[in-house]
CSV table of C-alpha atoms and ligand atoms in Angstrom, one decimal:
chain,number,residue,atom,x,y,z
A,1,MET,CA,17.9,-6.1,-68.1
A,2,THR,CA,20.0,-9.0,-69.3
A,3,ASP,CA,19.4,-12.6,-68.1
A,4,LEU,CA,22.6,-12.4,-66.1
A,5,GLU,CA,21.4,-9.3,-64.3
A,6,LYS,CA,18.2,-11.0,-63.5
A,7,GLU,CA,20.0,-14.0,-62.1
A,8,LEU,CA,22.2,-11.8,-60.0
A,9,GLN,CA,19.2,-10.1,-58.5
A,10,ASP,CA,17.7,-13.5,-57.8
A,11,ALA,CA,21.0,-14.6,-56.2
A,12,LEU,CA,20.9,-11.6,-53.9
A,13,ALA,CA,17.4,-12.4,-52.8
A,14,GLN,CA,18.3,-16.0,-52.1
A,15,VAL,CA,21.3,-14.9,-50.1
A,16,LYS,CA,19.1,-12.6,-47.9
A,17,THR,CA,16.5,-15.3,-47.3
A,18,ALA,CA,19.2,-17.9,-46.4
A,19,LEU,CA,21.0,-15.5,-44.1
A,20,ALA,CA,17.9,-14.6,-42.2
A,21,ALA,CA,17.4,-18.2,-41.2
A,22,VAL,CA,21.1,-18.5,-40.0
A,23,SER,CA,21.4,-18.9,-36.2
A,24,ASP,CA,24.9,-19.9,-35.6
A,25,MET,CA,28.4,-19.6,-37.0
A,26,ASN,CA,28.4,-23.1,-38.7
A,27,ALA,CA,25.3,-22.2,-40.7
A,28,LEU,CA,26.8,-18.9,-41.7
A,29,GLU,CA,29.9,-20.7,-43.0
A,30,GLU,CA,27.7,-23.2,-44.9
A,31,CYS,CA,26.0,-20.2,-46.6
A,32,ARG,CA,29.3,-18.6,-47.4
A,33,VAL,CA,30.4,-21.8,-49.1
A,34,ARG,CA,27.1,-22.2,-50.9
A,35,PHE,CA,27.1,-18.7,-52.4
A,36,LEU,CA,30.6,-17.4,-52.4
A,37,GLY,CA,32.7,-20.7,-52.3
A,38,ARG,CA,34.7,-21.8,-55.3
A,39,LYS,CA,31.9,-24.0,-56.6
A,40,GLY,CA,29.3,-21.6,-55.3
A,41,LEU,CA,26.6,-19.7,-57.0
A,42,MET,CA,28.4,-16.3,-57.3
A,43,PRO,CA,31.6,-17.5,-59.0
A,44,ALA,CA,29.4,-19.4,-61.4
A,45,LEU,CA,27.5,-16.3,-62.3
A,46,MET,CA,30.8,-14.3,-62.6
A,47,ALA,CA,32.0,-16.8,-65.1
A,48,GLN,CA,29.2,-15.9,-67.3
A,49,LEU,CA,30.3,-12.3,-67.4
A,50,GLY,CA,32.8,-13.2,-70.1
A,51,LYS,CA,30.0,-14.2,-72.4
A,52,VAL,CA,28.2,-10.8,-72.2
A,53,PRO,CA,28.4,-8.8,-75.4
A,54,GLN,CA,31.1,-6.1,-75.4
A,55,ASP,CA,28.6,-3.2,-75.6
A,56,GLN,CA,26.6,-4.4,-72.5
A,57,LYS,CA,29.6,-5.1,-70.4
A,58,PRO,CA,29.9,-1.7,-68.6
A,59,ALA,CA,26.2,-1.8,-67.5
A,60,VAL,CA,26.2,-5.4,-66.4
A,61,GLY,CA,29.6,-4.9,-64.7
A,62,LYS,CA,28.1,-2.2,-62.7
A,63,THR,CA,25.2,-4.4,-61.5
A,64,VAL,CA,27.7,-7.1,-60.7
A,65,ASN,CA,29.6,-4.8,-58.4
A,66,LEU,CA,26.5,-3.5,-56.7
A,67,VAL,CA,25.2,-7.0,-56.1
A,68,LYS,CA,28.5,-8.2,-54.8
A,69,GLN,CA,28.6,-5.3,-52.3
A,70,GLU,CA,25.1,-5.9,-51.1
A,71,ILE,CA,25.9,-9.6,-50.6
A,72,GLN,CA,29.0,-8.8,-48.7
A,73,GLN,CA,27.0,-6.4,-46.6
A,74,ALA,CA,24.4,-9.1,-45.9
A,75,PHE,CA,27.1,-11.5,-44.7
A,76,ASP,CA,28.7,-8.8,-42.5
A,77,ASP,CA,25.3,-8.0,-40.9
A,78,CYS,CA,24.6,-11.6,-40.3
A,79,GLY,CA,28.0,-12.1,-38.6
A,80,ALA,CA,27.4,-9.0,-36.4
A,81,ARG,CA,24.0,-10.3,-35.4
A,82,LEU,CA,25.4,-13.7,-34.4
A,83,ASN,CA,28.2,-12.0,-32.4
A,84,GLN,CA,25.7,-9.9,-30.5
A,85,ASP,CA,23.5,-12.9,-29.8
A,86,GLN,CA,26.5,-14.7,-28.4
A,87,LYS,CA,27.4,-11.8,-26.2
A,88,THR,CA,23.9,-11.7,-24.7
A,89,ALA,CA,23.9,-15.4,-24.2
A,90,SER,CA,27.2,-15.4,-22.4
A,91,ALA,CA,25.9,-12.6,-20.1
A,92,LEU,CA,23.4,-15.1,-18.8
A,93,ASP,CA,25.2,-17.3,-16.3
A,94,VAL,CA,22.8,-20.1,-15.8
A,95,THR,CA,25.0,-21.5,-12.9
A,96,LEU,CA,24.4,-18.4,-10.8
A,97,PRO,CA,22.1,-19.1,-7.8
A,98,GLY,CA,18.7,-17.5,-8.3
A,99,ARG,CA,17.9,-14.1,-6.7
A,100,GLN,CA,16.1,-14.7,-3.4
A,101,ARG,CA,13.1,-12.5,-2.8
A,102,ALA,CA,12.7,-11.5,0.8
A,103,ILE,CA,9.1,-12.3,1.6
A,104,GLY,CA,7.6,-9.6,3.8
A,105,HIS,CA,4.8,-10.0,6.3
A,106,LYS,CA,2.3,-7.8,8.0
A,107,HIS,CA,3.4,-4.8,10.1
A,108,PRO,CA,2.7,-5.3,13.9
A,109,ILE,CA,0.2,-2.5,13.7
A,110,ASN,CA,-1.7,-4.3,11.0
A,111,LEU,CA,-1.5,-7.6,12.8
A,112,VAL,CA,-3.1,-6.0,15.9
A,113,MET,CA,-5.7,-4.2,13.7
A,114,ASP,CA,-6.6,-7.4,11.9
A,115,SER,CA,-7.1,-9.3,15.1
A,116,ALA,CA,-9.2,-6.6,16.7
A,117,VAL,CA,-11.3,-6.4,13.5
A,118,ALA,CA,-11.7,-10.2,13.6
A,119,ILE,CA,-12.8,-10.2,17.2
A,120,PHE,CA,-15.4,-7.5,16.7
A,121,ARG,CA,-16.7,-9.1,13.5
A,122,ARG,CA,-17.4,-12.3,15.4
A,123,MET,CA,-19.5,-10.1,17.8
A,124,GLY,CA,-21.6,-8.9,14.9
A,125,PHE,CA,-19.9,-5.5,14.1
A,126,ILE,CA,-19.3,-4.6,10.5
A,127,VAL,CA,-16.4,-2.5,9.2
A,128,ALA,CA,-17.2,1.1,8.2
A,129,ASP,CA,-14.9,3.5,6.5
A,130,GLY,CA,-14.2,7.2,6.4
A,131,PRO,CA,-11.6,9.5,4.9
A,132,ASP,CA,-8.4,10.6,6.7
A,133,ILE,CA,-9.1,14.2,5.5
A,134,GLU,CA,-12.2,15.3,7.3
A,135,THR,CA,-14.3,18.4,7.7
A,136,VAL,CA,-14.3,20.3,11.0
A,137,ALA,CA,-18.1,19.6,11.0
A,138,ASN,CA,-17.7,15.8,11.2
A,139,ASN,CA,-14.6,15.7,13.3
A,140,PHE,CA,-15.7,18.3,15.9
A,141,ASP,CA,-19.1,20.0,15.5
A,142,ALA,CA,-21.3,17.0,15.0
A,143,LEU,CA,-19.5,15.3,17.8
A,144,ASN,CA,-20.6,18.1,20.1
A,145,SER,CA,-17.1,19.4,20.6
A,146,PRO,CA,-17.2,22.9,22.2
A,147,GLN,CA,-15.7,25.7,20.1
A,148,ASP,CA,-13.2,26.5,22.8
A,149,HIS,CA,-11.9,23.0,23.1
A,150,PRO,CA,-8.1,23.3,22.9
A,151,SER,CA,-7.7,20.3,20.6
A,152,ARG,CA,-9.4,22.4,17.9
A,153,THR,CA,-6.7,25.0,17.5
A,154,PRO,CA,-4.1,24.7,14.7
A,155,ASP,CA,-1.5,24.1,17.4
A,156,ASP,CA,-3.1,20.7,18.0
A,157,THR,CA,-4.7,19.8,14.7
A,158,PHE,CA,-3.4,19.8,11.1
A,159,TYR,CA,-5.5,22.1,9.0
A,160,PHE,CA,-5.2,22.2,5.2
A,161,ASP,CA,-6.7,25.5,4.1
A,162,LEU,CA,-6.3,28.1,6.8
A,163,ASP,CA,-5.9,30.8,4.2
A,164,GLN,CA,-9.5,30.1,3.0
A,165,HIS,CA,-11.2,29.0,6.2
A,166,HIS,CA,-11.0,30.0,9.8
A,167,TRP,CA,-10.3,26.9,11.9
A,168,LEU,CA,-13.7,27.1,13.5
A,169,ASP,CA,-15.4,27.0,10.0
A,170,PRO,CA,-17.3,23.7,9.7
A,171,GLU,CA,-16.1,23.4,6.1
A,172,ALA,CA,-12.4,23.7,7.0
A,173,LEU,CA,-10.5,20.5,6.1
A,174,ILE,CA,-8.2,18.8,8.6
A,175,LEU,CA,-6.4,15.5,9.1
A,176,ARG,CA,-8.9,13.7,11.3
A,177,THR,CA,-7.8,13.7,15.0
A,178,GLN,CA,-9.8,10.6,15.8
A,179,THR,CA,-11.9,7.9,14.1
A,180,SER,CA,-15.0,9.2,15.8
A,181,PRO,CA,-16.2,11.2,12.7
A,182,VAL,CA,-16.9,7.8,11.1
A,183,GLN,CA,-19.7,7.5,13.8
A,184,ILE,CA,-21.3,10.6,12.2
A,185,ARG,CA,-20.9,9.3,8.7
A,186,ALA,CA,-22.3,5.9,9.6
A,187,MET,CA,-25.3,7.3,11.5
A,188,LYS,CA,-26.1,9.8,8.7
A,189,ALA,CA,-26.1,6.9,6.2
A,190,GLN,CA,-28.4,4.6,8.0
A,191,LYS,CA,-31.2,4.3,10.6
A,192,PRO,CA,-30.6,2.4,13.9
A,193,PRO,CA,-29.6,-0.3,14.7
A,194,VAL,CA,-26.0,0.5,13.9
A,195,ARG,CA,-23.2,-1.8,14.8
A,196,ILE,CA,-19.9,-0.7,13.2
A,197,ILE,CA,-16.2,-0.6,13.8
A,198,CYS,CA,-13.8,1.5,12.0
A,199,PRO,CA,-10.0,0.9,12.1
A,200,GLY,CA,-8.0,3.8,10.8
A,201,ARG,CA,-5.3,6.4,11.0
A,202,CYS,CA,-5.6,9.6,13.0
A,203,TYR,CA,-3.3,12.7,13.2
A,204,ARG,CA,-2.4,15.1,16.0
A,205,ARG,CA,0.2,17.8,16.3
A,206,ASP,CA,2.1,16.1,19.1
A,207,THR,CA,5.8,16.2,19.6
A,208,PRO,CA,7.0,12.6,19.0
A,209,ASP,CA,8.2,10.8,22.0
A,210,ALA,CA,8.1,7.2,23.3
A,211,THR,CA,4.3,7.2,23.6
A,212,HIS,CA,3.2,9.9,21.1
A,213,GLY,CA,3.5,10.3,17.4
A,214,MET,CA,2.1,12.7,14.9
A,215,SER,CA,0.0,9.9,13.6
A,216,PHE,CA,-1.5,6.8,15.2
A,217,HIS,CA,-4.3,4.3,14.7
A,218,GLN,CA,-7.6,3.8,16.4
A,219,ILE,CA,-10.4,1.4,16.1
A,220,GLU,CA,-13.7,3.1,16.6
A,221,GLY,CA,-16.7,1.1,17.7
A,222,LEU,CA,-20.4,2.2,17.7
A,223,TYR,CA,-23.5,0.3,18.7
A,224,VAL,CA,-26.8,2.1,18.5
A,225,ASP,CA,-30.2,0.6,19.2
A,226,GLN,CA,-32.9,0.8,21.8
A,227,CYS,CA,-32.0,0.0,25.5
A,228,VAL,CA,-28.2,-0.2,25.0
A,229,SER,CA,-26.6,0.3,28.4
A,230,LEU,CA,-23.2,0.9,29.9
A,231,ALA,CA,-23.2,-2.7,31.0
A,232,ASP,CA,-23.3,-3.7,27.3
A,233,LEU,CA,-20.3,-1.5,26.7
A,234,LYS,CA,-18.4,-3.0,29.6
A,235,GLY,CA,-19.3,-6.5,28.5
A,236,THR,CA,-18.2,-5.8,24.9
A,237,LEU,CA,-14.9,-4.4,25.9
A,238,ALA,CA,-14.3,-7.1,28.5
A,239,ALA,CA,-15.0,-9.8,25.9
A,240,PHE,CA,-12.7,-8.0,23.5
A,241,ALA,CA,-9.8,-7.7,26.0
A,242,ARG,CA,-10.1,-11.4,26.9
A,243,GLU,CA,-9.9,-12.4,23.2
A,244,MET,CA,-7.1,-10.0,22.5
A,245,PHE,CA,-4.8,-10.4,25.5
A,246,GLY,CA,-5.9,-13.7,27.1
A,247,THR,CA,-8.7,-15.1,29.2
A,248,HIS,CA,-7.4,-13.8,32.5
A,249,THR,CA,-7.6,-10.2,31.3
A,250,LYS,CA,-10.0,-7.9,33.3
A,251,VAL,CA,-11.2,-4.5,32.4
A,252,ARG,CA,-12.0,-1.5,34.5
A,253,PHE,CA,-13.7,1.8,33.8
A,254,ARG,CA,-12.5,5.2,35.1
A,255,PRO,CA,-14.7,8.3,34.7
A,256,HIS,CA,-13.6,10.6,32.0
A,257,PHE,CA,-14.9,13.3,29.7
A,258,PHE,CA,-15.6,13.3,26.0
A,259,PRO,CA,-18.0,15.8,24.4
A,260,PHE,CA,-19.7,13.1,22.3
A,261,THR,CA,-20.4,10.6,25.1
A,262,GLU,CA,-22.2,11.0,28.4
A,263,PRO,CA,-21.2,9.4,30.7
A,264,SER,CA,-17.7,8.9,29.4
A,265,VAL,CA,-15.1,6.5,30.7
A,266,GLU,CA,-11.5,5.5,30.0
A,267,CYS,CA,-11.1,1.7,29.8
A,268,ASP,CA,-8.1,-0.1,31.3
A,269,ALA,CA,-7.1,-3.7,30.8
A,270,SER,CA,-5.2,-5.6,33.5
A,271,CYS,CA,-1.5,-5.6,32.6
A,272,ILE,CA,-0.7,-8.7,30.6
A,273,VAL,CA,2.9,-8.6,31.6
A,274,CYS,CA,2.5,-8.8,35.4
A,275,GLY,CA,-1.1,-9.9,35.6
A,276,GLY,CA,-2.0,-6.9,37.6
A,277,LYS,CA,0.7,-7.0,40.3
A,278,GLY,CA,2.5,-4.0,39.0
A,279,CYS,CA,5.5,-3.8,36.7
A,280,ARG,CA,7.5,-1.5,34.4
A,281,VAL,CA,5.1,-1.9,31.5
A,282,CYS,CA,2.1,-0.7,33.6
A,283,LYS,CA,4.2,1.7,35.6
A,284,GLY,CA,3.3,-0.2,38.8
A,285,SER,CA,-0.4,0.3,38.6
A,286,GLY,CA,-1.4,-3.2,37.2
A,287,TRP,CA,-3.6,-1.5,34.6
A,288,ILE,CA,-3.0,-0.2,31.1
A,289,GLU,CA,-5.3,2.2,29.4
A,290,ILE,CA,-6.7,0.8,26.1
A,291,ALA,CA,-9.7,2.9,25.1
A,292,GLY,CA,-11.8,6.0,25.5
A,293,ALA,CA,-15.5,5.2,25.6
A,294,GLY,CA,-19.0,6.1,26.8
A,295,MET,CA,-22.7,6.3,26.1
A,296,VAL,CA,-23.5,8.3,22.9
A,297,ASN,CA,-24.5,11.8,23.9
A,298,PRO,CA,-28.1,12.6,22.9
A,299,ALA,CA,-26.8,15.8,21.4
A,300,VAL,CA,-24.9,13.7,18.8
A,301,PHE,CA,-28.1,11.7,18.0
A,302,GLN,CA,-29.8,15.0,17.5
A,303,ASN,CA,-27.0,16.1,15.1
A,304,VAL,CA,-27.4,13.1,12.9
A,305,GLY,CA,-31.3,13.2,12.9
A,306,TYR,CA,-31.9,10.3,15.3
A,307,ASP,CA,-34.6,10.6,18.0
A,308,PRO,CA,-32.6,11.5,21.1
A,309,ASP,CA,-35.4,10.3,23.4
A,310,THR,CA,-35.7,6.7,22.2
A,311,THR,CA,-32.2,6.1,20.8
A,312,THR,CA,-29.4,4.7,23.0
A,313,GLY,CA,-25.9,3.6,22.1
A,314,PHE,CA,-22.3,3.2,23.2
A,315,ALA,CA,-19.1,4.1,21.4
A,316,PHE,CA,-15.4,3.4,22.0
A,317,GLY,CA,-12.1,4.3,20.5
A,318,LEU,CA,-9.3,1.7,21.1
A,319,GLY,CA,-5.7,2.7,20.6
A,320,ILE,CA,-4.0,0.3,18.2
A,321,GLU,CA,-0.3,1.3,18.9
A,322,ARG,CA,-1.1,1.0,22.6
A,323,MET,CA,-2.4,-2.5,22.1
A,324,ALA,CA,0.6,-3.4,20.0
A,325,MET,CA,2.9,-2.2,22.6
A,326,ILE,CA,1.2,-4.3,25.2
A,327,ARG,CA,0.9,-7.4,23.1
A,328,TYR,CA,4.5,-7.4,21.9
A,329,ALA,CA,6.0,-5.6,25.0
A,330,ILE,CA,7.4,-2.8,22.9
A,331,ASN,CA,8.6,0.1,25.0
A,332,ASP,CA,8.9,2.9,22.4
A,333,LEU,CA,6.2,3.7,19.9
A,334,ARG,CA,8.7,5.2,17.5
A,335,LEU,CA,10.1,1.7,16.8
A,336,LEU,CA,6.8,0.9,15.0
A,337,TYR,CA,7.5,3.7,12.5
A,338,ASP,CA,11.2,3.6,11.9
A,339,ASN,CA,10.7,0.7,9.4
A,340,ASP,CA,13.9,-1.0,10.5
A,341,VAL,CA,13.5,-4.5,9.2
A,342,ARG,CA,15.6,-5.9,12.1
A,343,PHE,CA,12.8,-4.8,14.4
A,344,LEU,CA,9.9,-5.6,12.1
A,345,HIS,CA,11.3,-9.0,11.4
A,346,GLN,CA,10.4,-10.2,14.9
A,347,PHE,CA,6.7,-10.2,14.6
B,1,LIG,N1,-12.3,9.7,20.0
B,1,LIG,C1,-11.8,9.6,21.4
B,1,LIG,C2,-10.3,9.9,21.4
B,1,LIG,O1,-9.7,10.0,20.4
B,1,LIG,C3,-12.0,8.2,21.9
B,1,LIG,C4,-13.5,7.9,22.1
B,1,LIG,C5,-14.1,7.2,21.1
B,1,LIG,C6,-14.1,8.2,23.2
B,1,LIG,C7,-15.5,6.9,21.2
B,1,LIG,C8,-15.5,7.9,23.4
B,1,LIG,C9,-16.1,7.2,22.4
B,1,LIG,O2,-9.7,10.0,22.4
């Protein structure tokens, strides 16, 4: 390689390094002047071409052309890069107002659930958990539910695997119809005393209307110890209702039936809208049902391996949607699930 060829290669390297550092059109122009301008490096090198001996001229000329092409290419590339940068930069309009993020908040169902949990925690209950997909054993059998109970049929309950299990098979899987199976899980996992609540979702094959959905929420409560009485249950629910709906709220019990409690009751709270006089919300009765409850049936204690003779306890299942409807005077349960922000916004 002749000295001139070396210098040309060197010039090419210099051009590339210089262009890589170029970040605007002025700098590009400076480079152009420095390398290609009349007093620039390239013309100076070209001038030397005349001094190359005749026999080497074709080879050196070839190198010169190649280097010139490459340098031109490098300048073109650099120009294109700057153009692109400029386009991107102009796409960013710094005068545009920033995008506002709508900050959400808790859903009314969660608001009610959270306050209920907070109230029971202050009373000493701890939160237990269980899966939404339950076995027939936990959801029905261990809770002493008779096999001919209508709620067990696939018309009322969502089953997963009816091609593999009969719906009376304890291993069949369902969407839990109540949070009560968490009672079974909690008692199987520990010895008395047990004092748990379990907020969660339940599923039933109901036709949706103003007061029914195919899924809803409950908060289960269970207190197991020695000498627990119905009075403790009533005191607990009364204290809860006063905290939840206001100090003037009263509760009353009506006899009812649940297979896993004996005796069983339904618990009503005095209507917070009319204070018990009777209005549209309480349908004139002055009372609104908020929970099913009762004293844990000894048969259930037997099923979880507790001594049915010495163990006592109460359980309750509060309806969250129902409490939300009372608390916020909502007249149609479906509003809670439509996810219309104009509605949800209000809470
Ligand atoms: N699990 C019952 C229901 O879904 C409610 C309940 C819970 C009743 C605990 C008694 C004790 O209706």
